[in-house]
XYZ file of C-alpha atoms in Angstrom:
686
model
C 0.000 0.000 0.000
C 1.296 3.436 -0.930
C 1.945 5.429 2.256
C 0.532 8.711 0.920
C -2.586 6.992 -0.422
C -3.015 5.172 2.886
C -3.020 8.471 4.783
C -5.576 9.930 2.363
C -7.796 6.897 2.855
C -7.479 7.077 6.642
C -8.426 10.762 6.539
C -11.494 9.989 4.439
C -12.551 7.246 6.829
C -12.116 9.579 9.801
C -14.181 12.338 8.146
C -16.878 9.786 7.258
C -17.073 8.600 10.862
C -17.376 12.211 12.049
C -20.183 12.783 9.560
C -21.980 9.686 10.878
C -21.790 11.089 14.418
C -22.944 14.509 13.217
C -25.893 13.031 11.317
C -26.908 10.922 14.306
C -26.788 14.020 16.513
C -29.016 15.954 14.083
C -31.484 13.070 13.893
C -31.510 12.623 17.685
C -32.215 16.344 18.214
C -35.043 16.182 15.687
C -36.542 13.204 17.553
C -36.250 15.124 20.813
C -37.945 18.200 19.288
C -40.699 16.057 17.782
C -41.264 14.272 21.100
C -41.660 17.634 22.846
C -44.101 18.802 20.153
C -46.146 15.617 20.620
C -46.232 16.158 24.375
C -47.263 19.812 23.895
C -50.065 18.842 21.519
C -51.350 16.176 23.913
C -51.274 18.659 26.781
C -53.087 21.243 24.654
C -55.646 18.582 23.792
C -56.148 17.682 27.480
C -56.382 21.309 28.638
C -58.883 22.307 25.969
C -60.807 19.060 25.447
C -64.237 20.476 26.347
C -63.829 23.643 24.281
C -62.518 21.683 21.275
C -65.357 19.179 21.499
C -68.066 21.833 21.714
C -66.379 24.249 19.300
C -66.481 27.123 21.810
C -64.363 30.149 20.935
C -62.980 31.245 17.565
C -59.735 29.300 17.976
C -61.519 25.970 18.298
C -62.972 24.022 15.374
C -64.800 21.084 16.963
C -64.257 17.716 15.211
C -61.875 19.270 12.654
C -59.587 20.298 15.495
C -59.574 16.706 16.826
C -58.597 15.404 13.393
C -55.876 18.004 12.826
C -54.247 17.308 16.191
C -54.278 13.545 15.570
C -52.844 13.931 12.062
C -50.059 16.190 13.351
C -49.167 13.774 16.162
C -49.153 10.814 13.769
C -46.853 12.771 11.435
C -44.361 13.456 14.224
C -44.479 9.791 15.366
C -43.900 8.513 11.810
C -40.981 10.888 11.386
C -39.488 9.693 14.685
C -39.824 6.060 13.580
C -38.015 6.841 10.317
C -35.293 8.783 12.118
C -34.803 5.954 14.633
C -34.298 3.515 11.754
C -31.709 5.875 10.215
C -29.862 6.188 13.528
C -29.808 2.399 13.966
C -28.530 1.974 10.399
C -25.766 4.561 10.906
C -24.790 2.958 14.230
C -24.370 -0.409 12.499
C -22.587 1.155 9.565
C -20.069 3.104 11.643
C -18.131 -0.115 12.305
C -17.642 -0.465 8.545
C -18.815 2.763 6.870
C -17.931 1.405 3.428
C -16.252 -1.616 1.906
C -15.355 -0.462 -1.569
C -14.643 2.421 -3.892
C -14.609 2.943 -7.630
C -13.664 5.880 -9.843
C -15.834 6.484 -12.875
C -15.671 9.212 -15.498
C -18.827 9.633 -17.531
C -18.266 10.599 -21.180
C -19.933 13.976 -20.668
C -17.819 14.864 -17.595
C -14.339 16.411 -17.467
C -12.927 14.233 -14.692
C -13.630 11.035 -12.843
C -15.861 10.996 -9.780
C -15.044 8.892 -6.739
C -17.779 6.673 -5.316
C -17.436 5.022 -1.923
C -19.915 2.162 -1.523
C -21.432 0.862 1.712
C -24.416 -0.774 3.347
C -26.385 2.483 3.172
C -25.907 6.036 1.966
C -24.139 8.606 4.159
C -24.661 12.274 3.324
C -22.761 15.388 4.325
C -24.239 18.658 5.614
C -25.032 19.726 2.038
C -26.961 16.471 1.487
C -24.341 15.126 -0.925
C -23.376 11.447 -0.853
C -20.017 10.739 0.721
C -20.939 7.021 0.756
C -23.347 5.511 -1.757
C -25.894 2.831 -0.951
C -24.829 -0.444 -2.620
C -28.247 -0.563 -4.303
C -27.815 2.750 -6.162
C -27.802 2.400 -9.957
C -24.222 3.604 -10.324
C -22.950 1.016 -7.812
C -23.567 -1.848 -10.192
C -20.219 -0.773 -11.727
C -18.515 -2.073 -8.584
C -20.022 -5.537 -8.889
C -19.765 -6.025 -12.648
C -16.406 -7.226 -13.936
C -15.995 -4.440 -16.494
C -12.789 -2.454 -16.074
C -12.091 0.367 -18.483
C -14.789 1.352 -20.952
C -18.181 0.482 -19.502
C -21.644 1.833 -18.664
C -24.506 1.606 -16.224
C -28.261 1.993 -16.615
C -30.431 4.394 -14.665
C -34.001 5.709 -14.644
C -35.524 2.221 -14.709
C -33.096 0.954 -17.360
C -34.039 3.708 -19.807
C -30.878 5.849 -19.644
C -27.422 4.508 -20.453
C -24.452 6.308 -18.874
C -21.238 5.536 -20.799
C -17.795 6.164 -19.388
C -14.508 4.803 -18.072
C -14.005 2.818 -14.860
C -10.448 3.638 -13.810
C -10.210 2.294 -10.261
C -11.791 -0.411 -8.146
C -10.653 -0.562 -4.533
C -11.605 -2.839 -1.648
C -11.224 -2.097 2.053
C -10.909 -4.132 5.187
C -12.400 -1.943 7.950
C -13.104 -3.351 11.412
C -14.724 -1.316 14.206
C -13.940 1.892 12.372
C -10.250 1.055 11.789
C -8.793 0.664 8.289
C -6.813 -2.595 8.340
C -5.807 -2.554 4.682
C -7.007 -1.897 1.159
C -6.078 -3.171 -2.282
C -6.924 -2.309 -5.854
C -8.447 -4.817 -8.218
C -10.155 -4.969 -11.576
C -12.179 -7.939 -10.417
C -14.550 -8.559 -7.476
C -14.380 -12.332 -7.532
C -12.160 -14.966 -5.882
C -10.298 -12.130 -4.199
C -8.680 -11.784 -0.792
C -11.701 -10.306 0.989
C -14.046 -12.911 -0.479
C -11.714 -15.701 0.649
C -11.536 -14.176 4.109
C -15.323 -14.013 4.382
C -15.711 -17.608 3.200
C -13.103 -18.808 5.685
C -14.957 -17.376 8.677
C -16.857 -19.575 11.078
C -20.575 -19.751 10.458
C -23.223 -18.276 12.743
C -26.762 -19.333 13.599
C -28.155 -16.533 11.413
C -27.740 -15.726 7.744
C -25.962 -12.407 7.262
C -25.771 -9.805 4.505
C -23.133 -10.267 1.777
C -23.075 -6.804 0.173
C -19.271 -6.577 0.273
C -18.801 -9.871 -1.593
C -21.687 -9.987 -4.081
C -20.418 -11.585 -7.255
C -21.209 -10.614 -10.836
C -23.648 -13.432 -11.582
C -25.380 -12.797 -8.243
C -25.552 -9.065 -8.915
C -27.347 -9.644 -12.235
C -30.140 -11.529 -10.471
C -30.350 -9.125 -7.538
C -30.756 -6.091 -9.828
C -33.020 -7.624 -12.464
C -35.666 -4.957 -13.114
C -37.955 -7.112 -15.240
C -40.982 -7.919 -13.109
C -41.561 -11.465 -14.318
C -41.356 -14.962 -12.946
C -37.807 -16.272 -12.542
C -36.654 -19.806 -11.726
C -33.149 -19.985 -10.275
C -31.470 -23.378 -10.368
C -28.431 -22.948 -8.140
C -25.944 -25.520 -6.945
C -25.424 -25.953 -3.211
C -23.570 -22.974 -1.784
C -24.217 -20.663 -4.754
C -25.946 -18.119 -2.513
C -29.530 -18.620 -3.705
C -31.255 -17.537 -0.501
C -28.816 -14.665 0.039
C -29.576 -13.483 -3.493
C -33.302 -13.644 -2.765
C -32.978 -11.556 0.402
C -30.709 -8.996 -1.246
C -33.068 -8.832 -4.213
C -35.894 -7.952 -1.822
C -33.704 -5.217 -0.328
C -32.851 -3.905 -3.802
C -36.494 -3.847 -4.943
C -37.558 -2.030 -1.755
C -34.872 0.577 -2.442
C -35.445 0.895 -6.184
C -39.250 1.009 -6.029
C -39.731 2.509 -2.566
C -42.812 4.476 -3.661
C -44.628 1.442 -5.080
C -43.328 -1.382 -2.890
C -43.210 -1.833 0.888
C -41.875 -4.706 2.995
C -45.447 -5.741 3.804
C -46.069 -6.288 0.056
C -43.507 -9.093 -0.126
C -44.134 -12.722 0.803
C -41.405 -15.280 1.436
C -42.522 -18.903 1.244
C -40.039 -20.565 3.578
C -39.440 -24.340 3.774
C -39.889 -24.258 7.572
C -40.290 -21.993 10.595
C -36.706 -22.862 11.505
C -35.421 -21.598 8.164
C -37.550 -18.460 8.474
C -35.786 -17.771 11.787
C -32.407 -18.394 10.125
C -32.967 -15.625 7.532
C -34.979 -13.113 9.570
C -32.033 -10.836 10.418
C -30.928 -10.206 6.821
C -33.396 -7.495 5.807
C -33.091 -5.528 9.083
C -29.282 -5.621 8.695
C -29.801 -4.061 5.254
C -31.922 -1.287 6.728
C -35.291 -2.725 5.699
C -38.254 -4.092 7.617
C -38.853 -7.834 7.672
C -41.022 -9.246 4.902
C -43.949 -11.540 5.717
C -42.859 -15.177 5.920
C -45.079 -18.228 5.837
C -44.875 -21.942 5.040
C -46.943 -24.143 2.783
C -47.932 -26.098 5.884
C -49.579 -22.961 7.330
C -51.452 -22.269 4.094
C -52.672 -25.864 3.954
C -53.737 -25.845 7.607
C -55.740 -22.678 7.054
C -57.488 -24.000 3.958
C -57.992 -27.743 4.481
C -59.195 -27.674 8.088
C -58.586 -31.411 8.445
C -55.686 -33.524 9.745
C -52.902 -34.255 7.277
C -49.370 -35.617 7.238
C -46.643 -32.980 7.319
C -43.720 -33.089 4.921
C -41.384 -33.818 7.840
C -43.493 -36.822 8.889
C -43.597 -38.064 5.302
C -39.828 -37.777 4.861
C -39.124 -39.666 8.068
C -41.516 -42.413 6.945
C -40.293 -42.658 3.348
C -36.576 -42.316 4.106
C -36.793 -44.730 7.024
C -38.936 -47.465 5.445
C -37.969 -46.965 1.779
C -40.967 -48.894 0.454
C -41.220 -49.199 -3.316
C -44.935 -48.410 -3.119
C -44.162 -45.035 -1.514
C -41.608 -44.169 -4.203
C -44.058 -45.038 -6.964
C -46.852 -42.997 -5.379
C -44.557 -39.993 -4.949
C -43.385 -40.257 -8.562
C -46.971 -40.259 -9.846
C -48.358 -37.523 -7.594
C -45.398 -35.230 -8.253
C -45.641 -35.478 -12.045
C -46.873 -32.938 -14.582
C -49.164 -35.642 -15.977
C -50.889 -36.022 -12.607
C -51.628 -32.290 -12.522
C -53.011 -32.379 -16.072
C -55.253 -35.335 -15.202
C -56.499 -33.411 -12.172
C -57.248 -30.288 -14.231
C -59.151 -32.387 -16.792
C -61.074 -34.003 -13.952
C -62.043 -30.591 -12.567
C -63.156 -29.316 -15.950
C -65.314 -32.353 -16.637
C -66.199 -34.731 -13.821
C -66.419 -32.227 -10.950
C -68.506 -29.821 -13.047
C -70.974 -32.651 -13.623
C -71.488 -32.930 -9.863
C -73.541 -29.725 -10.195
C -77.224 -30.486 -10.843
C -79.048 -27.277 -11.831
C -82.599 -26.835 -10.565
C -85.156 -24.069 -10.889
C -84.854 -21.618 -7.986
C -87.835 -19.566 -6.818
C -87.707 -16.503 -4.544
C -91.233 -15.186 -4.061
C -92.314 -13.866 -7.448
C -88.778 -14.175 -8.889
C -87.826 -17.383 -10.667
C -84.450 -18.486 -12.054
C -85.042 -21.460 -14.308
C -82.991 -24.606 -14.423
C -82.130 -23.946 -18.071
C -80.883 -20.405 -17.299
C -78.563 -21.713 -14.587
C -77.442 -24.622 -16.774
C -76.623 -22.324 -19.693
C -74.576 -19.953 -17.532
C -72.717 -22.719 -15.675
C -71.991 -25.162 -18.509
C -71.838 -22.919 -21.577
C -71.205 -19.240 -21.033
C -68.736 -19.687 -18.146
C -67.263 -23.060 -19.071
C -63.678 -21.732 -19.067
C -63.866 -20.394 -15.505
C -63.197 -22.152 -12.216
C -66.319 -23.486 -10.512
C -66.244 -20.938 -7.667
C -66.197 -18.081 -10.189
C -69.180 -19.577 -12.036
C -71.075 -19.807 -8.755
C -70.239 -16.183 -7.947
C -71.541 -14.979 -11.341
C -74.792 -16.927 -10.995
C -75.265 -15.729 -7.392
C -74.720 -12.113 -8.509
C -77.229 -12.582 -11.334
C -79.821 -13.878 -8.861
C -79.274 -10.994 -6.438
C -79.445 -8.406 -9.251
C -82.989 -9.534 -10.063
C -84.105 -8.380 -6.593
C -82.863 -4.801 -7.137
C -81.883 -4.616 -3.457
C -80.222 -1.642 -1.699
C -76.416 -1.994 -1.662
C -76.213 -2.767 2.078
C -78.320 -5.955 1.676
C -76.548 -7.377 -1.362
C -73.595 -9.025 0.394
C -75.725 -11.099 2.765
C -78.121 -12.065 -0.015
C -75.206 -13.138 -2.259
C -73.903 -15.420 0.509
C -77.322 -17.052 0.794
C -77.582 -17.502 -2.972
C -74.117 -19.107 -3.140
C -74.981 -21.488 -0.309
C -78.139 -22.565 -2.146
C -76.169 -23.113 -5.366
C -73.512 -25.222 -3.630
C -76.353 -27.361 -2.242
C -77.092 -28.342 -5.849
C -73.814 -30.329 -5.991
C -74.014 -34.062 -5.368
C -71.082 -33.543 -2.977
C -68.609 -30.799 -2.102
C -66.606 -32.966 0.293
C -62.967 -32.509 -0.772
C -61.792 -35.944 0.359
C -64.666 -37.700 -1.439
C -64.009 -35.754 -4.638
C -60.268 -36.448 -4.423
C -60.904 -40.160 -3.938
C -63.158 -40.159 -6.999
C -60.266 -38.623 -8.925
C -57.721 -41.134 -7.583
C -59.994 -43.967 -8.610
C -60.421 -42.462 -12.089
C -56.651 -42.524 -12.681
C -56.162 -46.015 -11.292
C -54.757 -45.099 -7.868
C -55.803 -46.357 -4.450
C -58.246 -44.220 -2.506
C -57.037 -42.739 0.788
C -58.482 -42.464 4.282
C -55.762 -40.210 5.746
C -54.378 -37.239 3.848
C -50.690 -37.795 3.092
C -48.122 -35.084 2.381
C -48.393 -35.664 -1.371
C -52.204 -35.428 -1.256
C -52.295 -31.921 0.243
C -51.527 -29.928 -2.903
C -53.931 -31.894 -5.173
C -56.722 -31.454 -2.627
C -56.007 -27.727 -2.469
C -56.146 -27.601 -6.277
C -59.652 -29.079 -6.009
C -60.619 -26.599 -3.291
C -59.218 -23.674 -5.288
C -61.410 -24.639 -8.240
C -64.493 -25.387 -6.178
C -64.404 -22.650 -3.520
C -61.288 -20.523 -4.033
C -58.425 -20.330 -1.537
C -57.481 -18.038 1.303
C -53.795 -17.141 1.052
C -54.187 -14.628 3.915
C -51.768 -12.335 2.107
C -52.073 -10.085 -0.930
C -48.551 -9.878 -2.324
C -46.813 -7.793 -4.963
C -43.760 -10.049 -5.018
C -43.398 -13.664 -3.864
C -40.260 -15.700 -3.164
C -40.468 -19.496 -2.983
C -37.331 -21.143 -1.604
C -36.319 -24.829 -1.865
C -38.462 -25.194 -5.003
C -37.348 -28.817 -5.470
C -39.540 -29.727 -2.478
C -42.692 -28.730 -4.369
C -44.610 -30.509 -7.113
C -46.365 -29.175 -10.237
C -49.583 -29.104 -8.182
C -47.905 -26.703 -5.739
C -46.681 -24.420 -8.503
C -50.141 -24.419 -10.068
C -51.510 -23.227 -6.717
C -48.853 -20.520 -6.335
C -49.745 -19.148 -9.755
C -53.448 -19.174 -8.866
C -53.006 -17.602 -5.437
C -50.662 -14.803 -6.464
C -50.758 -13.179 -9.884
C -47.701 -11.027 -9.045
C -44.107 -11.821 -10.145
C -42.448 -14.689 -8.328
C -38.882 -15.811 -7.715
C -38.514 -19.586 -7.435
C -35.170 -20.841 -6.076
C -33.771 -24.271 -5.450
C -31.517 -27.110 -6.525
C -32.945 -30.184 -8.217
C -29.922 -32.172 -7.013
C -31.024 -31.604 -3.411
C -34.377 -33.324 -3.887
C -34.434 -35.954 -1.144
C -37.709 -37.775 -1.719
C -37.680 -38.197 -5.506
C -35.322 -37.899 -8.455
C -36.067 -34.997 -10.792
C -35.377 -35.618 -14.498
C -33.153 -33.371 -16.611
C -36.091 -31.758 -18.446
C -37.964 -30.919 -15.231
C -36.792 -27.310 -15.102
C -37.732 -26.624 -18.718
C -41.219 -28.036 -18.155
C -41.610 -26.032 -14.967
C -40.461 -22.824 -16.657
C -42.995 -23.351 -19.437
C -45.820 -24.075 -17.008
C -45.131 -21.023 -14.807
C -44.119 -18.710 -17.687
C -40.759 -18.174 -16.007
C -37.296 -17.208 -17.132
C -34.802 -19.932 -16.250
C -31.490 -18.847 -14.672
C -28.558 -20.977 -13.522
C -25.998 -20.422 -10.750
C -23.140 -22.870 -11.162
C -20.491 -21.472 -8.834
C -20.347 -22.678 -5.242
C -19.016 -20.359 -2.530
C -19.811 -22.339 0.618
C -17.452 -25.247 1.006
C -13.737 -25.751 0.563
C -12.447 -27.117 -2.716
C -11.968 -30.534 -1.123
C -15.583 -30.749 0.116
C -17.107 -29.333 -3.083
C -15.282 -31.770 -5.360
C -16.145 -34.658 -3.092
C -19.849 -33.741 -3.134
C -19.878 -33.782 -6.919
C -18.224 -37.183 -7.005
C -21.055 -38.492 -4.821
C -23.534 -37.305 -7.452
C -21.415 -38.760 -10.210
C -21.563 -35.573 -12.281
C -19.830 -32.214 -12.548
C -22.469 -29.571 -11.801
C -20.550 -26.662 -10.307
C -17.458 -24.516 -10.461
C -15.675 -24.200 -7.160
C -14.132 -21.182 -5.508
C -10.446 -21.935 -5.101
C -10.471 -22.084 -1.285
C -8.337 -24.928 -0.035
C -8.979 -26.664 3.259
C -8.623 -29.924 5.120
C -9.187 -33.250 3.396
C -12.465 -35.103 3.798
C -11.963 -37.903 6.357
C -13.386 -41.437 6.390
C -13.276 -43.334 9.642
C -14.032 -47.060 9.897
C -14.808 -47.903 13.508
C -16.455 -50.473 15.729
C -18.565 -47.841 17.467
C -19.804 -44.665 15.730
C -20.756 -42.876 18.962
C -17.297 -43.397 20.502
C -15.570 -42.170 17.339
C -17.763 -39.069 17.152
C -16.901 -38.272 20.782
C -13.195 -38.386 19.854
C -13.739 -36.024 16.892
C -15.746 -33.539 18.961
C -13.269 -33.506 21.869
C -10.347 -33.119 19.489
C -11.892 -30.093 17.745
C -12.970 -28.506 21.022
C -9.429 -28.732 22.405
C -7.900 -27.245 19.244
C -7.405 -23.454 19.421
C -8.227 -23.094 15.719
C -11.470 -25.070 15.761
C -12.902 -24.793 19.283
C -15.267 -21.953 18.319
C -16.560 -23.716 15.230
C -20.064 -25.123 14.933
C -20.352 -28.903 14.647
C -23.329 -30.721 13.160
C -23.961 -34.442 13.282
C -26.246 -35.198 10.324
C -27.954 -38.578 10.599
C -30.037 -40.112 7.837
C -33.157 -40.406 10.025
C -34.481 -39.271 13.391
C -34.272 -42.874 14.574
C -30.510 -42.724 14.048
C -30.426 -39.425 15.963
C -32.113 -41.133 18.913
C -29.769 -44.100 18.642
C -26.676 -41.887 18.841
C -27.963 -39.788 21.710
C -28.799 -42.897 23.718
C -25.248 -44.173 23.151
C -23.354 -41.102 24.334
C -23.754 -38.537 27.106
C -21.650 -36.094 25.077
C -23.825 -36.429 21.970
C -26.928 -36.200 24.154
C -25.910 -32.567 24.827
C -26.112 -31.760 21.115
C -29.224 -29.710 20.337
C -31.841 -30.908 17.888
C -31.810 -28.415 15.021
C -35.567 -27.830 15.254
C -35.206 -26.892 18.936
C -31.826 -25.160 18.820
C -31.236 -21.714 20.243
C -29.550 -18.965 18.294
C -26.176 -19.595 19.976
C -26.125 -23.377 19.664
C -22.753 -24.542 18.350
C -23.452 -28.273 18.596
C -26.330 -29.553 16.494
C -27.682 -32.993 15.677
C -30.152 -33.256 12.824
C -31.170 -34.926 9.550
C -30.565 -33.914 5.893
C -34.244 -32.978 5.570
C -33.972 -30.421 8.381
C -30.466 -29.220 7.529
C -31.211 -28.128 3.958
C -30.383 -24.468 3.466
C -28.328 -24.273 6.679
C -24.543 -24.531 6.950
C -22.019 -25.572 9.610
C -18.268 -25.262 10.072
C -17.801 -28.989 10.610
C -20.148 -31.820 9.624
C -20.046 -35.429 10.818
C -22.124 -37.978 8.890
C -22.447 -41.281 10.817
C -23.627 -44.797 9.855
C -22.553 -44.394 6.205
C -22.570 -48.115 5.501
C -23.950 -49.825 2.423
C -27.140 -50.980 4.173
C -28.118 -47.424 5.143
C -27.095 -45.719 1.893
C -27.841 -47.953 -1.048
C -30.018 -46.200 -3.677
C -30.546 -42.935 -5.577
C -32.541 -41.400 -2.730
C -29.755 -42.222 -0.276
C -27.208 -40.714 -2.665
C -29.125 -37.415 -2.634
C -29.248 -37.513 1.175
C -25.480 -37.954 1.281
C -25.044 -35.071 -1.164
C -27.202 -32.738 0.945
C -25.330 -33.708 4.124
C -21.961 -33.185 2.464
C -22.821 -29.729 1.111
C -23.761 -28.420 4.574
C -20.056 -28.373 5.564
C -17.981 -25.205 5.186
C -14.525 -26.263 6.392
C -14.385 -29.888 7.537
C -16.255 -33.098 6.747
C -16.128 -36.508 8.450
C -17.806 -39.780 7.460
C -18.022 -42.421 10.160
C -19.141 -46.027 9.685
C -19.209 -49.197 11.732
C -19.940 -51.345 8.672
C -18.860 -51.701 5.067
C -18.905 -48.146 3.573
C -21.558 -47.329 1.011
C -20.459 -47.576 -2.624
C -21.148 -43.830 -3.093
C -18.305 -43.017 -0.701
C -15.999 -45.650 -2.155
C -16.489 -44.176 -5.646
C -15.962 -40.654 -4.304
C -12.601 -41.553 -2.767
C -11.274 -42.744 -6.113
């Protein structure tokens, strides 16, 4: 580092920190002034309540005065909330006010401008940026690998700013102290990225604004509001991209889009907790998060098997009948058969009859014509709504009576169906396609039954969204995606990895079919940033195919341990890492194939018994025991996979489970077996 340049950079950092303190002081004073104004208004209100209410005296305006006082108080309170958020953001940002800089000279300017880039914008007393928010249009120059002649787009992609990028600089700043900087024409595979990847993991996902890579940046800043499917290999940053995309959209379209307009469909409550700090760390409010289980519970109102219960059953028993049923019910053909059934058979359950209301009569033929002819392309519940509205219109009722009368008309129309029982209708469908009827609703029956309910009655999503994110898309079937498209007409971002499907094998053309069905753009992320080179390459050998590029971060070799007692060997590994200065702070996860194996291990060892179940773990748990199904999407410094013998891991499903377990490890991976190792590990060692 050049000494003179270093001093200049230190001076800039110091002036930035002073500006942060000055801005916080201004905001704090404004909050204090607003708080006093609120108190004064409330006191004025209390002292003059009677006169205001009765309108006595020229200075009082009765109800208008009430409204004006309330509006003014609400305005001050909203301003204080906004200022508090700004103060919190600046407090966080002071530790690292910025992480990068670039110099860019636009073609129509005489000299280059310097742009410092950070988590949020920092302005001086003249309201000029001294640090730019990473989401600003110009800051895409920092993330794109274009050095020299380049451009960026602004004004919603309509204006192109051409120019020259002459400098790209990265900083290592900790607690307000500049450790070092270096210049680079690339922001990929660099020193700071390697340092971030080498850190120990935490129990929460964190923001990655200082290490966003070019291919990630393209997805984050995509301004086309359309459906996107992202197929990303393990460790490619799919969920991080999704969260940063939300942050970018909230910044870019702040007038049209609020945090409450965004829905995140999370694979589990546990995963929702894992990601819930990301948006606040980026200065945004949390988006609404739900699970498919919650949506199903709200709409089905009957007992059903959860996905977790199904996985434990299928993975544990591995019955051929289960695999065949899953393959059928998760196919595109099954969905098409169901749609055909709804358009034909279910419609024929409706038996039109003449309906008389005093001197008003709606004939059977009128209802039949509307239902079967004029509205034949609509869902059943929409046909019923149109007919009910037509009936109510004949009464020429006052507006306030129409809603109740429409409800009554709809109830009478639904009584004309031979049955509206969802389970009965679903069993009729199963029988029609040659499948066994069910008594209990299994995990793979939930979505088809909701498809029937959506057509027959409509669904309650309990959330009107303007943007929807669906994570772990490989866990859903075409029936699920059909429902998502019906429930939310807004743009959606689907993310996942077909190679991490743990209850069925997805064919190569699955993504193309899904993209066509959902009218989505298909994007691929093929670079993995999570694991060391040794772990990443090993994971691909388990799959038997090369699916990802690996960041060149070397680490320890993957270890295989043949033992007489898995529990005893795991105790040795844990004690060894806890006594090592370099690894004692690292998180350790034991990932067993099934919950039965979890119980078996914990019964065998007092040390392992202290490991927390992932579903019940606290935010500071460093020792976790879990299954691949629960661990998906989460990462750990060290992973131990026990009982990897050929009787436990013997087929394609088991291979996927091994792959998921392997790709949870950041720095170190152990396989432990007390039997003959599975062939998938033997092939991987070659």
